[in-house]
PDB file of C-alpha atoms in Angstrom:
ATOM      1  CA  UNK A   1      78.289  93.052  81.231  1.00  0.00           C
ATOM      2  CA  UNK A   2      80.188  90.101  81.727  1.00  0.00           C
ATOM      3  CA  UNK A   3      84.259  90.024  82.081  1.00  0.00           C
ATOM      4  CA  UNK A   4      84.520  88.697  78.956  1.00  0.00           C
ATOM      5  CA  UNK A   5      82.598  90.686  77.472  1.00  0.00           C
ATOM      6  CA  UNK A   6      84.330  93.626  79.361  1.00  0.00           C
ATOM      7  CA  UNK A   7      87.242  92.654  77.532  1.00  0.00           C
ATOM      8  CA  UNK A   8      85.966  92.287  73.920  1.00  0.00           C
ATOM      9  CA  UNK A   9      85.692  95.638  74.682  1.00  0.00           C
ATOM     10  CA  UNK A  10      88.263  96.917  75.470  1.00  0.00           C
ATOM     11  CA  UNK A  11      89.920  94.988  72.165  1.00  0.00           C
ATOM     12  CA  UNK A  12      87.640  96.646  70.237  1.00  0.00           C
ATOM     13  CA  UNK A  13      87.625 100.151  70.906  1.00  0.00           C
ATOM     14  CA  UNK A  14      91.747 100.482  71.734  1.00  0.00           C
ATOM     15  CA  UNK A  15      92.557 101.107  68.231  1.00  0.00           C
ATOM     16  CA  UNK A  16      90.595 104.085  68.839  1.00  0.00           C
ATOM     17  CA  UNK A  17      93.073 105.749  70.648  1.00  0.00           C
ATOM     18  CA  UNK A  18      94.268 108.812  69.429  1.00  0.00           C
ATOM     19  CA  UNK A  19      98.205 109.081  70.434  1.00  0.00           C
ATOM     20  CA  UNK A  20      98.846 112.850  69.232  1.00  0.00           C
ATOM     21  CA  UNK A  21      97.958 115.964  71.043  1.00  0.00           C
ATOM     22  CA  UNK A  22      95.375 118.293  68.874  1.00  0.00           C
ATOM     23  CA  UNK A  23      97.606 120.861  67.093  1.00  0.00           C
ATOM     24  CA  UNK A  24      97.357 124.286  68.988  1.00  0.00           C
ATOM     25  CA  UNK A  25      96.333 122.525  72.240  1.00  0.00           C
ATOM     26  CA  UNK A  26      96.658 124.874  75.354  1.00  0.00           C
ATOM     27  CA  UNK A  27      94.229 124.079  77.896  1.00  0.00           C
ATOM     28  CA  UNK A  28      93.106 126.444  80.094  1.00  0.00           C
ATOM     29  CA  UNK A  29      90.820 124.043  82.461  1.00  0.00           C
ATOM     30  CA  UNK A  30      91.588 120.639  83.564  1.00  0.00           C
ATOM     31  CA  UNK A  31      89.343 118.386  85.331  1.00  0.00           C
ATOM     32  CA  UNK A  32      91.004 115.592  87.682  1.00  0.00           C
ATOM     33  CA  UNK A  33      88.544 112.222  87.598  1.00  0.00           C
ATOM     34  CA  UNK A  34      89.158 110.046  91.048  1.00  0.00           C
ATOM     35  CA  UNK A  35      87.051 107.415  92.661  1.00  0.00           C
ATOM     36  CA  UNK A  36      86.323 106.800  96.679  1.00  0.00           C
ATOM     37  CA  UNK A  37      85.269 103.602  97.929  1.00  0.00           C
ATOM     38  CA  UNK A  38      83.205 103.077 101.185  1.00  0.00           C
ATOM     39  CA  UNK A  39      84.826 100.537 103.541  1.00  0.00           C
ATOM     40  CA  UNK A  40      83.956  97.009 103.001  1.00  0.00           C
ATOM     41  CA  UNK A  41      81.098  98.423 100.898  1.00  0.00           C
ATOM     42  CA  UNK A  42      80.456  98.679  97.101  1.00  0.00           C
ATOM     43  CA  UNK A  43      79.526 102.187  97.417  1.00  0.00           C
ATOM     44  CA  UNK A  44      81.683 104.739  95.842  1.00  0.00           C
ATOM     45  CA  UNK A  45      81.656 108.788  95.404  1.00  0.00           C
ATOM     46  CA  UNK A  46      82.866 109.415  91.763  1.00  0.00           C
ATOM     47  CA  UNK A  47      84.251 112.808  91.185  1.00  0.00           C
ATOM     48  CA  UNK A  48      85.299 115.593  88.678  1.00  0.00           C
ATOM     49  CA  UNK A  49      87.007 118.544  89.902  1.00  0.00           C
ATOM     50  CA  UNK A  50      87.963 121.345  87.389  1.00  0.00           C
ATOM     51  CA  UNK A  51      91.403 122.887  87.952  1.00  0.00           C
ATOM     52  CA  UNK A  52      92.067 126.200  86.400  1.00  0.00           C
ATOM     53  CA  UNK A  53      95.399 125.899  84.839  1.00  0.00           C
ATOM     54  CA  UNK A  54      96.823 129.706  85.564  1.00  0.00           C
ATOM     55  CA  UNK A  55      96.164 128.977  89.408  1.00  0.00           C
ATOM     56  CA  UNK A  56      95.469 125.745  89.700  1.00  0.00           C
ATOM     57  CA  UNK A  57      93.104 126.615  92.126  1.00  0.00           C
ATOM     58  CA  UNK A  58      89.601 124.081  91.991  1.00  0.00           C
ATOM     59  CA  UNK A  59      86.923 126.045  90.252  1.00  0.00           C
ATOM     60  CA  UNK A  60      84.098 123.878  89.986  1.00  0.00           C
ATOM     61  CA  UNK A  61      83.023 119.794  91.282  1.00  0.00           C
ATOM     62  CA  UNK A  62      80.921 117.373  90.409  1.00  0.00           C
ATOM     63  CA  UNK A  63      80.174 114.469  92.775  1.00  0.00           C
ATOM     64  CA  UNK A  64      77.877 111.209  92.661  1.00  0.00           C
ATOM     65  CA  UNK A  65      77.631 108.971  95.069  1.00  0.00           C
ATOM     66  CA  UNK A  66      76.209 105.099  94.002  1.00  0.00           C
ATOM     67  CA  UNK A  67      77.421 101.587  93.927  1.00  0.00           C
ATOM     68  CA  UNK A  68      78.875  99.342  91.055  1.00  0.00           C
ATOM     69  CA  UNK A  69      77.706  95.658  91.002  1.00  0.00           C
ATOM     70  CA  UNK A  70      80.715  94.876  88.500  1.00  0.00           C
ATOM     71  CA  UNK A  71      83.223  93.017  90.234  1.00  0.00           C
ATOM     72  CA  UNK A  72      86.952  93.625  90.919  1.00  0.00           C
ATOM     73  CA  UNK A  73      89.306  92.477  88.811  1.00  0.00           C
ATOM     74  CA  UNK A  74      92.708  93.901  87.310  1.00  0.00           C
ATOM     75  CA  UNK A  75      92.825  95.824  83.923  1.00  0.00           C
ATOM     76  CA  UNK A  76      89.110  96.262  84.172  1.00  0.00           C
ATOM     77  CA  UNK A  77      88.599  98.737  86.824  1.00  0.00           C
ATOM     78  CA  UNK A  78      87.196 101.477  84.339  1.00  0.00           C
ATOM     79  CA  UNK A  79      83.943  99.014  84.301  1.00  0.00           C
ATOM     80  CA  UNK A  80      83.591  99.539  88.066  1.00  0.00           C
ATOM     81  CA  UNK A  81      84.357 103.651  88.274  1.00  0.00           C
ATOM     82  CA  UNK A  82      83.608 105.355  84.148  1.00  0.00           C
ATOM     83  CA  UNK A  83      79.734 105.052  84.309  1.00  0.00           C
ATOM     84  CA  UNK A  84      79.740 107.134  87.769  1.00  0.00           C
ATOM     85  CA  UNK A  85      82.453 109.422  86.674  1.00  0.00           C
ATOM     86  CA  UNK A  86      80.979 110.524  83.078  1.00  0.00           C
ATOM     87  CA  UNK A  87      77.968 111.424  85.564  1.00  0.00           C
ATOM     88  CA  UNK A  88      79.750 113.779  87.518  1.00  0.00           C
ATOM     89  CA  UNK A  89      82.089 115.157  84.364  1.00  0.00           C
ATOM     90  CA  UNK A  90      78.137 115.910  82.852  1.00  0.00           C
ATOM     91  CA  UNK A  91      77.280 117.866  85.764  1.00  0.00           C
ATOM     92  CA  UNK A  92      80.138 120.460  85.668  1.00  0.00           C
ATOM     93  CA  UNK A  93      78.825 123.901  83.963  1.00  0.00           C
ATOM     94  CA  UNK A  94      82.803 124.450  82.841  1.00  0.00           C
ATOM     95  CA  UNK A  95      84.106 122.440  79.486  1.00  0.00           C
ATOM     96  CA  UNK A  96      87.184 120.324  80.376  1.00  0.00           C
ATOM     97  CA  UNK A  97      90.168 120.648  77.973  1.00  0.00           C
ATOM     98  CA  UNK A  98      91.813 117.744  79.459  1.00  0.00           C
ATOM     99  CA  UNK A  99      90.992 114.820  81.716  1.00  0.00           C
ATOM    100  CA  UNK A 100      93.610 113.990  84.419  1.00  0.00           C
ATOM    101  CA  UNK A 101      92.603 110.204  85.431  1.00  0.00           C
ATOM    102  CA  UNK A 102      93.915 108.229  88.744  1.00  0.00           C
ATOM    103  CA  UNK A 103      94.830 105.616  87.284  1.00  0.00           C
ATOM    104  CA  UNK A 104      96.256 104.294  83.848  1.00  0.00           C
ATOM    105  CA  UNK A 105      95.688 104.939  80.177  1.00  0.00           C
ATOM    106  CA  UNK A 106      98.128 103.043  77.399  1.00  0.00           C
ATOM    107  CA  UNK A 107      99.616 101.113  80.693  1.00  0.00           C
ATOM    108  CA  UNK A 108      97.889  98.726  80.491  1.00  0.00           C
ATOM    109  CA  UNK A 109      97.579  95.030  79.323  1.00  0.00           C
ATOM    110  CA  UNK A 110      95.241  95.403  76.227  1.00  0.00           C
ATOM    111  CA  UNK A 111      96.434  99.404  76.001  1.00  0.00           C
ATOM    112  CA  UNK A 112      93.125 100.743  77.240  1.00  0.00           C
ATOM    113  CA  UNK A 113      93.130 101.337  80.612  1.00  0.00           C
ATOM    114  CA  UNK A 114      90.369 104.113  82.539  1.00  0.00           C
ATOM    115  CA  UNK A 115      92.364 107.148  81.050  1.00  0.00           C
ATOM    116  CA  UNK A 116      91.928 105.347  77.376  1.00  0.00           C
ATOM    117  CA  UNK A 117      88.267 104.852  77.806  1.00  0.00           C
ATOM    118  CA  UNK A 118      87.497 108.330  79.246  1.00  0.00           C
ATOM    119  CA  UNK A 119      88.979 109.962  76.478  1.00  0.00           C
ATOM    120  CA  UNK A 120      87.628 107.910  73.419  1.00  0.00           C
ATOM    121  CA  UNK A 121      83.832 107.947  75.302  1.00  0.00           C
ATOM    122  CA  UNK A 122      83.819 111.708  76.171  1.00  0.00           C
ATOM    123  CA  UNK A 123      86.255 112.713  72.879  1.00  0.00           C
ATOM    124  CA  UNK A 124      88.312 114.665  75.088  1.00  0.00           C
ATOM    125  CA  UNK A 125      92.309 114.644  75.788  1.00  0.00           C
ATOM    126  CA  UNK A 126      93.423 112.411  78.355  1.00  0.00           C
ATOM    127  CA  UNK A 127      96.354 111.183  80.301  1.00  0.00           C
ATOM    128  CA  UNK A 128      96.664 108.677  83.588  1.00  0.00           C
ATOM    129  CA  UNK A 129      98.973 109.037  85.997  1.00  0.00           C
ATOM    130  CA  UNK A 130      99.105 105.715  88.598  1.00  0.00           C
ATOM    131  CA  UNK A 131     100.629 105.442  91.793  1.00  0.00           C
ATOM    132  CA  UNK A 132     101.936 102.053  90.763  1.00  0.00           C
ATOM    133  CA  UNK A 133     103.668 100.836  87.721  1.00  0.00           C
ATOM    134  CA  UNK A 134     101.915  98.584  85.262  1.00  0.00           C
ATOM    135  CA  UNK A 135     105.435  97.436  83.398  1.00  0.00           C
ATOM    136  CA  UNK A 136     109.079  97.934  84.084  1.00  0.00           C
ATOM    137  CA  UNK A 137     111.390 101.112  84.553  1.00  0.00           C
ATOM    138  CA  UNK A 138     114.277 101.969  85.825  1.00  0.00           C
ATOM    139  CA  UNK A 139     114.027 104.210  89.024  1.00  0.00           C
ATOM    140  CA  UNK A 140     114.778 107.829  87.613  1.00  0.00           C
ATOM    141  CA  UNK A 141     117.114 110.532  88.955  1.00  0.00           C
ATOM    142  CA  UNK A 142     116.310 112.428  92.010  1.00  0.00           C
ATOM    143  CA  UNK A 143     115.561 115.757  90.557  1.00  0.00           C
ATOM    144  CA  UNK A 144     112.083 117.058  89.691  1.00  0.00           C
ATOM    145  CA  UNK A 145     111.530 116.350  86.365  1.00  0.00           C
ATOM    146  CA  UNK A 146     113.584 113.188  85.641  1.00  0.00           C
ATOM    147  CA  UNK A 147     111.836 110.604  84.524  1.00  0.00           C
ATOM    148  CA  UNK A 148     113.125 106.556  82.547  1.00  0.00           C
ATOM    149  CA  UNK A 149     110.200 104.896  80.356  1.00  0.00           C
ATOM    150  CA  UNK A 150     107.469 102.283  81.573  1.00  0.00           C
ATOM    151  CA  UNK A 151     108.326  99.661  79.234  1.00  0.00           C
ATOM    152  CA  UNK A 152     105.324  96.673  78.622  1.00  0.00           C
ATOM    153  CA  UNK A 153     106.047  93.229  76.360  1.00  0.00           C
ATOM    154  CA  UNK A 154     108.467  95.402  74.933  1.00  0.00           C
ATOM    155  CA  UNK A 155     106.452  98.595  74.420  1.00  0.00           C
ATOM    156  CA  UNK A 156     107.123 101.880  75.413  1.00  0.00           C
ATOM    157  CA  UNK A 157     103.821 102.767  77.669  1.00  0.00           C
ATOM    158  CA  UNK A 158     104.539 105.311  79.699  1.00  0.00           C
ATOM    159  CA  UNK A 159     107.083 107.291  81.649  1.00  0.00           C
ATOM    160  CA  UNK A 160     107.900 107.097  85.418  1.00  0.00           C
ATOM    161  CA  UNK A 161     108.368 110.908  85.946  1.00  0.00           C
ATOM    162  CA  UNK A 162     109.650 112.729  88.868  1.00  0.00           C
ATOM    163  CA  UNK A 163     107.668 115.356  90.268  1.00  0.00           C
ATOM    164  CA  UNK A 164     108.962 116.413  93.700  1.00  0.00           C
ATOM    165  CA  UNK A 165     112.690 115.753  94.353  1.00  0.00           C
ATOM    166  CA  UNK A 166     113.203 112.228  96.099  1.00  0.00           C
ATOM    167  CA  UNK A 167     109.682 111.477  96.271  1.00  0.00           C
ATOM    168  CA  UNK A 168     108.572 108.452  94.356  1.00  0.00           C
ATOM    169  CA  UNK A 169     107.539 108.776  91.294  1.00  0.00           C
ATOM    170  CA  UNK A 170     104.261 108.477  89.658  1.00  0.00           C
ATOM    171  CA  UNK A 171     103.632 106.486  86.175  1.00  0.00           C
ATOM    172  CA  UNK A 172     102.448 108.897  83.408  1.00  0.00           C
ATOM    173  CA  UNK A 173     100.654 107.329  80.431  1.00  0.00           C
ATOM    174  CA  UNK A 174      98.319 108.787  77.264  1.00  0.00           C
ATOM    175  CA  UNK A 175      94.733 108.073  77.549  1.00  0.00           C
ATOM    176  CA  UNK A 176      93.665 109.520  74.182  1.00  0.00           C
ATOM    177  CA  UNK A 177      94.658 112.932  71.680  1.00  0.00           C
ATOM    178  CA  UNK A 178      97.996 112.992  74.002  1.00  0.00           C
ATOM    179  CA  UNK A 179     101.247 112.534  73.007  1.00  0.00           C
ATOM    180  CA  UNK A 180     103.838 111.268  75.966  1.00  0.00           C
ATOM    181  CA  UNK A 181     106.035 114.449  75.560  1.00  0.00           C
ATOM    182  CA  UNK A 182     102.796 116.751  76.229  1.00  0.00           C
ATOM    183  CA  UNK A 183     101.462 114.307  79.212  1.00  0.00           C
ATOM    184  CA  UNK A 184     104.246 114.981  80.970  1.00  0.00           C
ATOM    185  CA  UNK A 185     104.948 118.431  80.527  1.00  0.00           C
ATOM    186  CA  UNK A 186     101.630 118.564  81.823  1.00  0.00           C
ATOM    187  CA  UNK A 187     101.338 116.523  84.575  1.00  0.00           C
ATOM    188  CA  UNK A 188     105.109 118.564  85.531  1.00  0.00           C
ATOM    189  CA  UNK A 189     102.574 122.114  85.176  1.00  0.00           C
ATOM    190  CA  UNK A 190      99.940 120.128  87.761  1.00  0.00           C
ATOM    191  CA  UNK A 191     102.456 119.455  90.268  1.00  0.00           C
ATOM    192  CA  UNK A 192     104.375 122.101  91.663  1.00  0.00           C
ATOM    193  CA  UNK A 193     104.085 121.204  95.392  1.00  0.00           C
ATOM    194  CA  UNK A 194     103.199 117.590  95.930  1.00  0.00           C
ATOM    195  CA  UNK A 195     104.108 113.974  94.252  1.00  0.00           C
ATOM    196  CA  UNK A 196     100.062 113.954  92.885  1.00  0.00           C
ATOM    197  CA  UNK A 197      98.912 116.405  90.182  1.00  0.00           C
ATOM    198  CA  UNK A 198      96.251 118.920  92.177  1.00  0.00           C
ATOM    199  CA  UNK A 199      93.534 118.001  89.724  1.00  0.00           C
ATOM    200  CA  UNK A 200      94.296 114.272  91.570  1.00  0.00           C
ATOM    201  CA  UNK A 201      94.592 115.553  94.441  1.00  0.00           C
ATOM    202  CA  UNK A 202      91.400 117.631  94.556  1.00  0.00           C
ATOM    203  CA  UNK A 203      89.263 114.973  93.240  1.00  0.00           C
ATOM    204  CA  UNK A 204      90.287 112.720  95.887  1.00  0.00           C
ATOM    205  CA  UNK A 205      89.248 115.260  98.354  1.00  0.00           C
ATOM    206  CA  UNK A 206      85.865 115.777  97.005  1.00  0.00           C
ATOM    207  CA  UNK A 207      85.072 112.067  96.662  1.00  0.00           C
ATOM    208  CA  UNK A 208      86.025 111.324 100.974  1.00  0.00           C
ATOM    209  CA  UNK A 209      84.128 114.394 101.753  1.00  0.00           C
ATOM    210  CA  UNK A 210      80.888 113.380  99.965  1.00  0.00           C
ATOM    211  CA  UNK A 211      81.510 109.851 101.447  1.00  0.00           C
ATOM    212  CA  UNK A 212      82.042 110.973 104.812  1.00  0.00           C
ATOM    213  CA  UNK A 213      79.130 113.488 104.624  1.00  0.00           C
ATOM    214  CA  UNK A 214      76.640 112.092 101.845  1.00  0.00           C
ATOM    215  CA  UNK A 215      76.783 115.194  99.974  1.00  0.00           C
ATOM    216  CA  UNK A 216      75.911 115.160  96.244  1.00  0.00           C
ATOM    217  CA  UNK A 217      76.358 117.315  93.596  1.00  0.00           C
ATOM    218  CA  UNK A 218      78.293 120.690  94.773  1.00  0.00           C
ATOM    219  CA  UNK A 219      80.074 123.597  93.538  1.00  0.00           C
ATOM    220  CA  UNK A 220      83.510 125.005  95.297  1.00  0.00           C
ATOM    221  CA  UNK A 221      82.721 128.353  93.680  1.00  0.00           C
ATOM    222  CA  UNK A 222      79.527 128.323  95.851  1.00  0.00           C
TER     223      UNK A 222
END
């Protein structure tokens, strides 16, 4: 696929997005989605964790290691890192209720970034949460919890939220069935010790150990 073409895409399946949380929705298992690169290499270890929501301990990964041979360019980076990651979300034996994505989901320029496309592909709730803004906000307070919009062209896209007191703040958005309100609350829930939800954190773990080590496909509950 070409970069335009890329993009035609992403125009065409936005108004997919769903931007209201499925009535009665409580999940019980959510699955963090991260991508490792290689240095100076094109090789990358996509993974899925699944994070039980009572404990938030990791309960089950998925890993898979490959290249992409689309290039790098901003807005598009769910071309480079969703084939790889539905892989490894196919090879977990536990259903996710929600997808927690590095990266962004209505932040973005043509309001479908990775967290967008994961949901609407895989039908499943998502939200992003970046470590950088895509828009403007005002910083928030210092407390855990506090959190000013992320304001694009004039559009409310996300939230700069507060999880740890005095620790930067991360940049919230809906991929897909989400509503802000619930994203947040939710991302809060996943975050009780460190600025990074532990579905992001785990996955980010998973995918440097299976690049450091080669390892493949593997179960924590092992």
């Amino acid at each position: 696929m070409t970069v335009d073409e890329a993009v035609a895409l992403q125009e065409k399946l936005a108004p997919q997005v769903v931007r209201q949380t499925p009535e009665g929705f409580s999940p019980r298992v959510a699955v963090g989605l991260d991508v490792a690169y290689a240095t100076d290499s094109d090789q990358l270890a996509a993974a899925a964790v699944a994070v039980d929501m009572s404990t938030l301990d990791s309960v089950e990964e998925a890993v898979v290691l490959g290249t992409t041979d689309f290039p790098y360019v901003p807005g598009l980076f769910a071309f480079r890192e969703l084939p790889s990651l539905l892989r490894a979300i196919e090879q977990l034996t536990v259903t996710p209720d929600v997808l927690v994505c590095d990266g962004q989901g209505l932040a973005h320029p043509r309001r479908f970034g990775l967290a967008c496309h994961a949901g609407v592909v895989t039908g499943l709730p998502s939200i992003g949460v970046g470590k950088q803004a895509l828009g403007q906000y005002d910083m928030p307070g210092d407390d855990r919890g506090d959190w000013t919009p992320l304001v694009d062209d004039g559009e409310v896209v996300g939230r700069a939220l507060r999880t740890q007191r005095r620790v930067k703040p991360v940049f919230v958005s809906i991929g897909h069935r989400m509503d802000l309100d619930t994203a947040t609350d939710l991302v809060l829930r996943l975050s009780p010790r460190y600025r990074q939800p532990e579905t992001t954190r785990a996955a980010d773990q998973a995918g440097r150990r299976a690049l450091a080590g080669g390892v493949g496909v593997q179960d924590v509950a092992d």
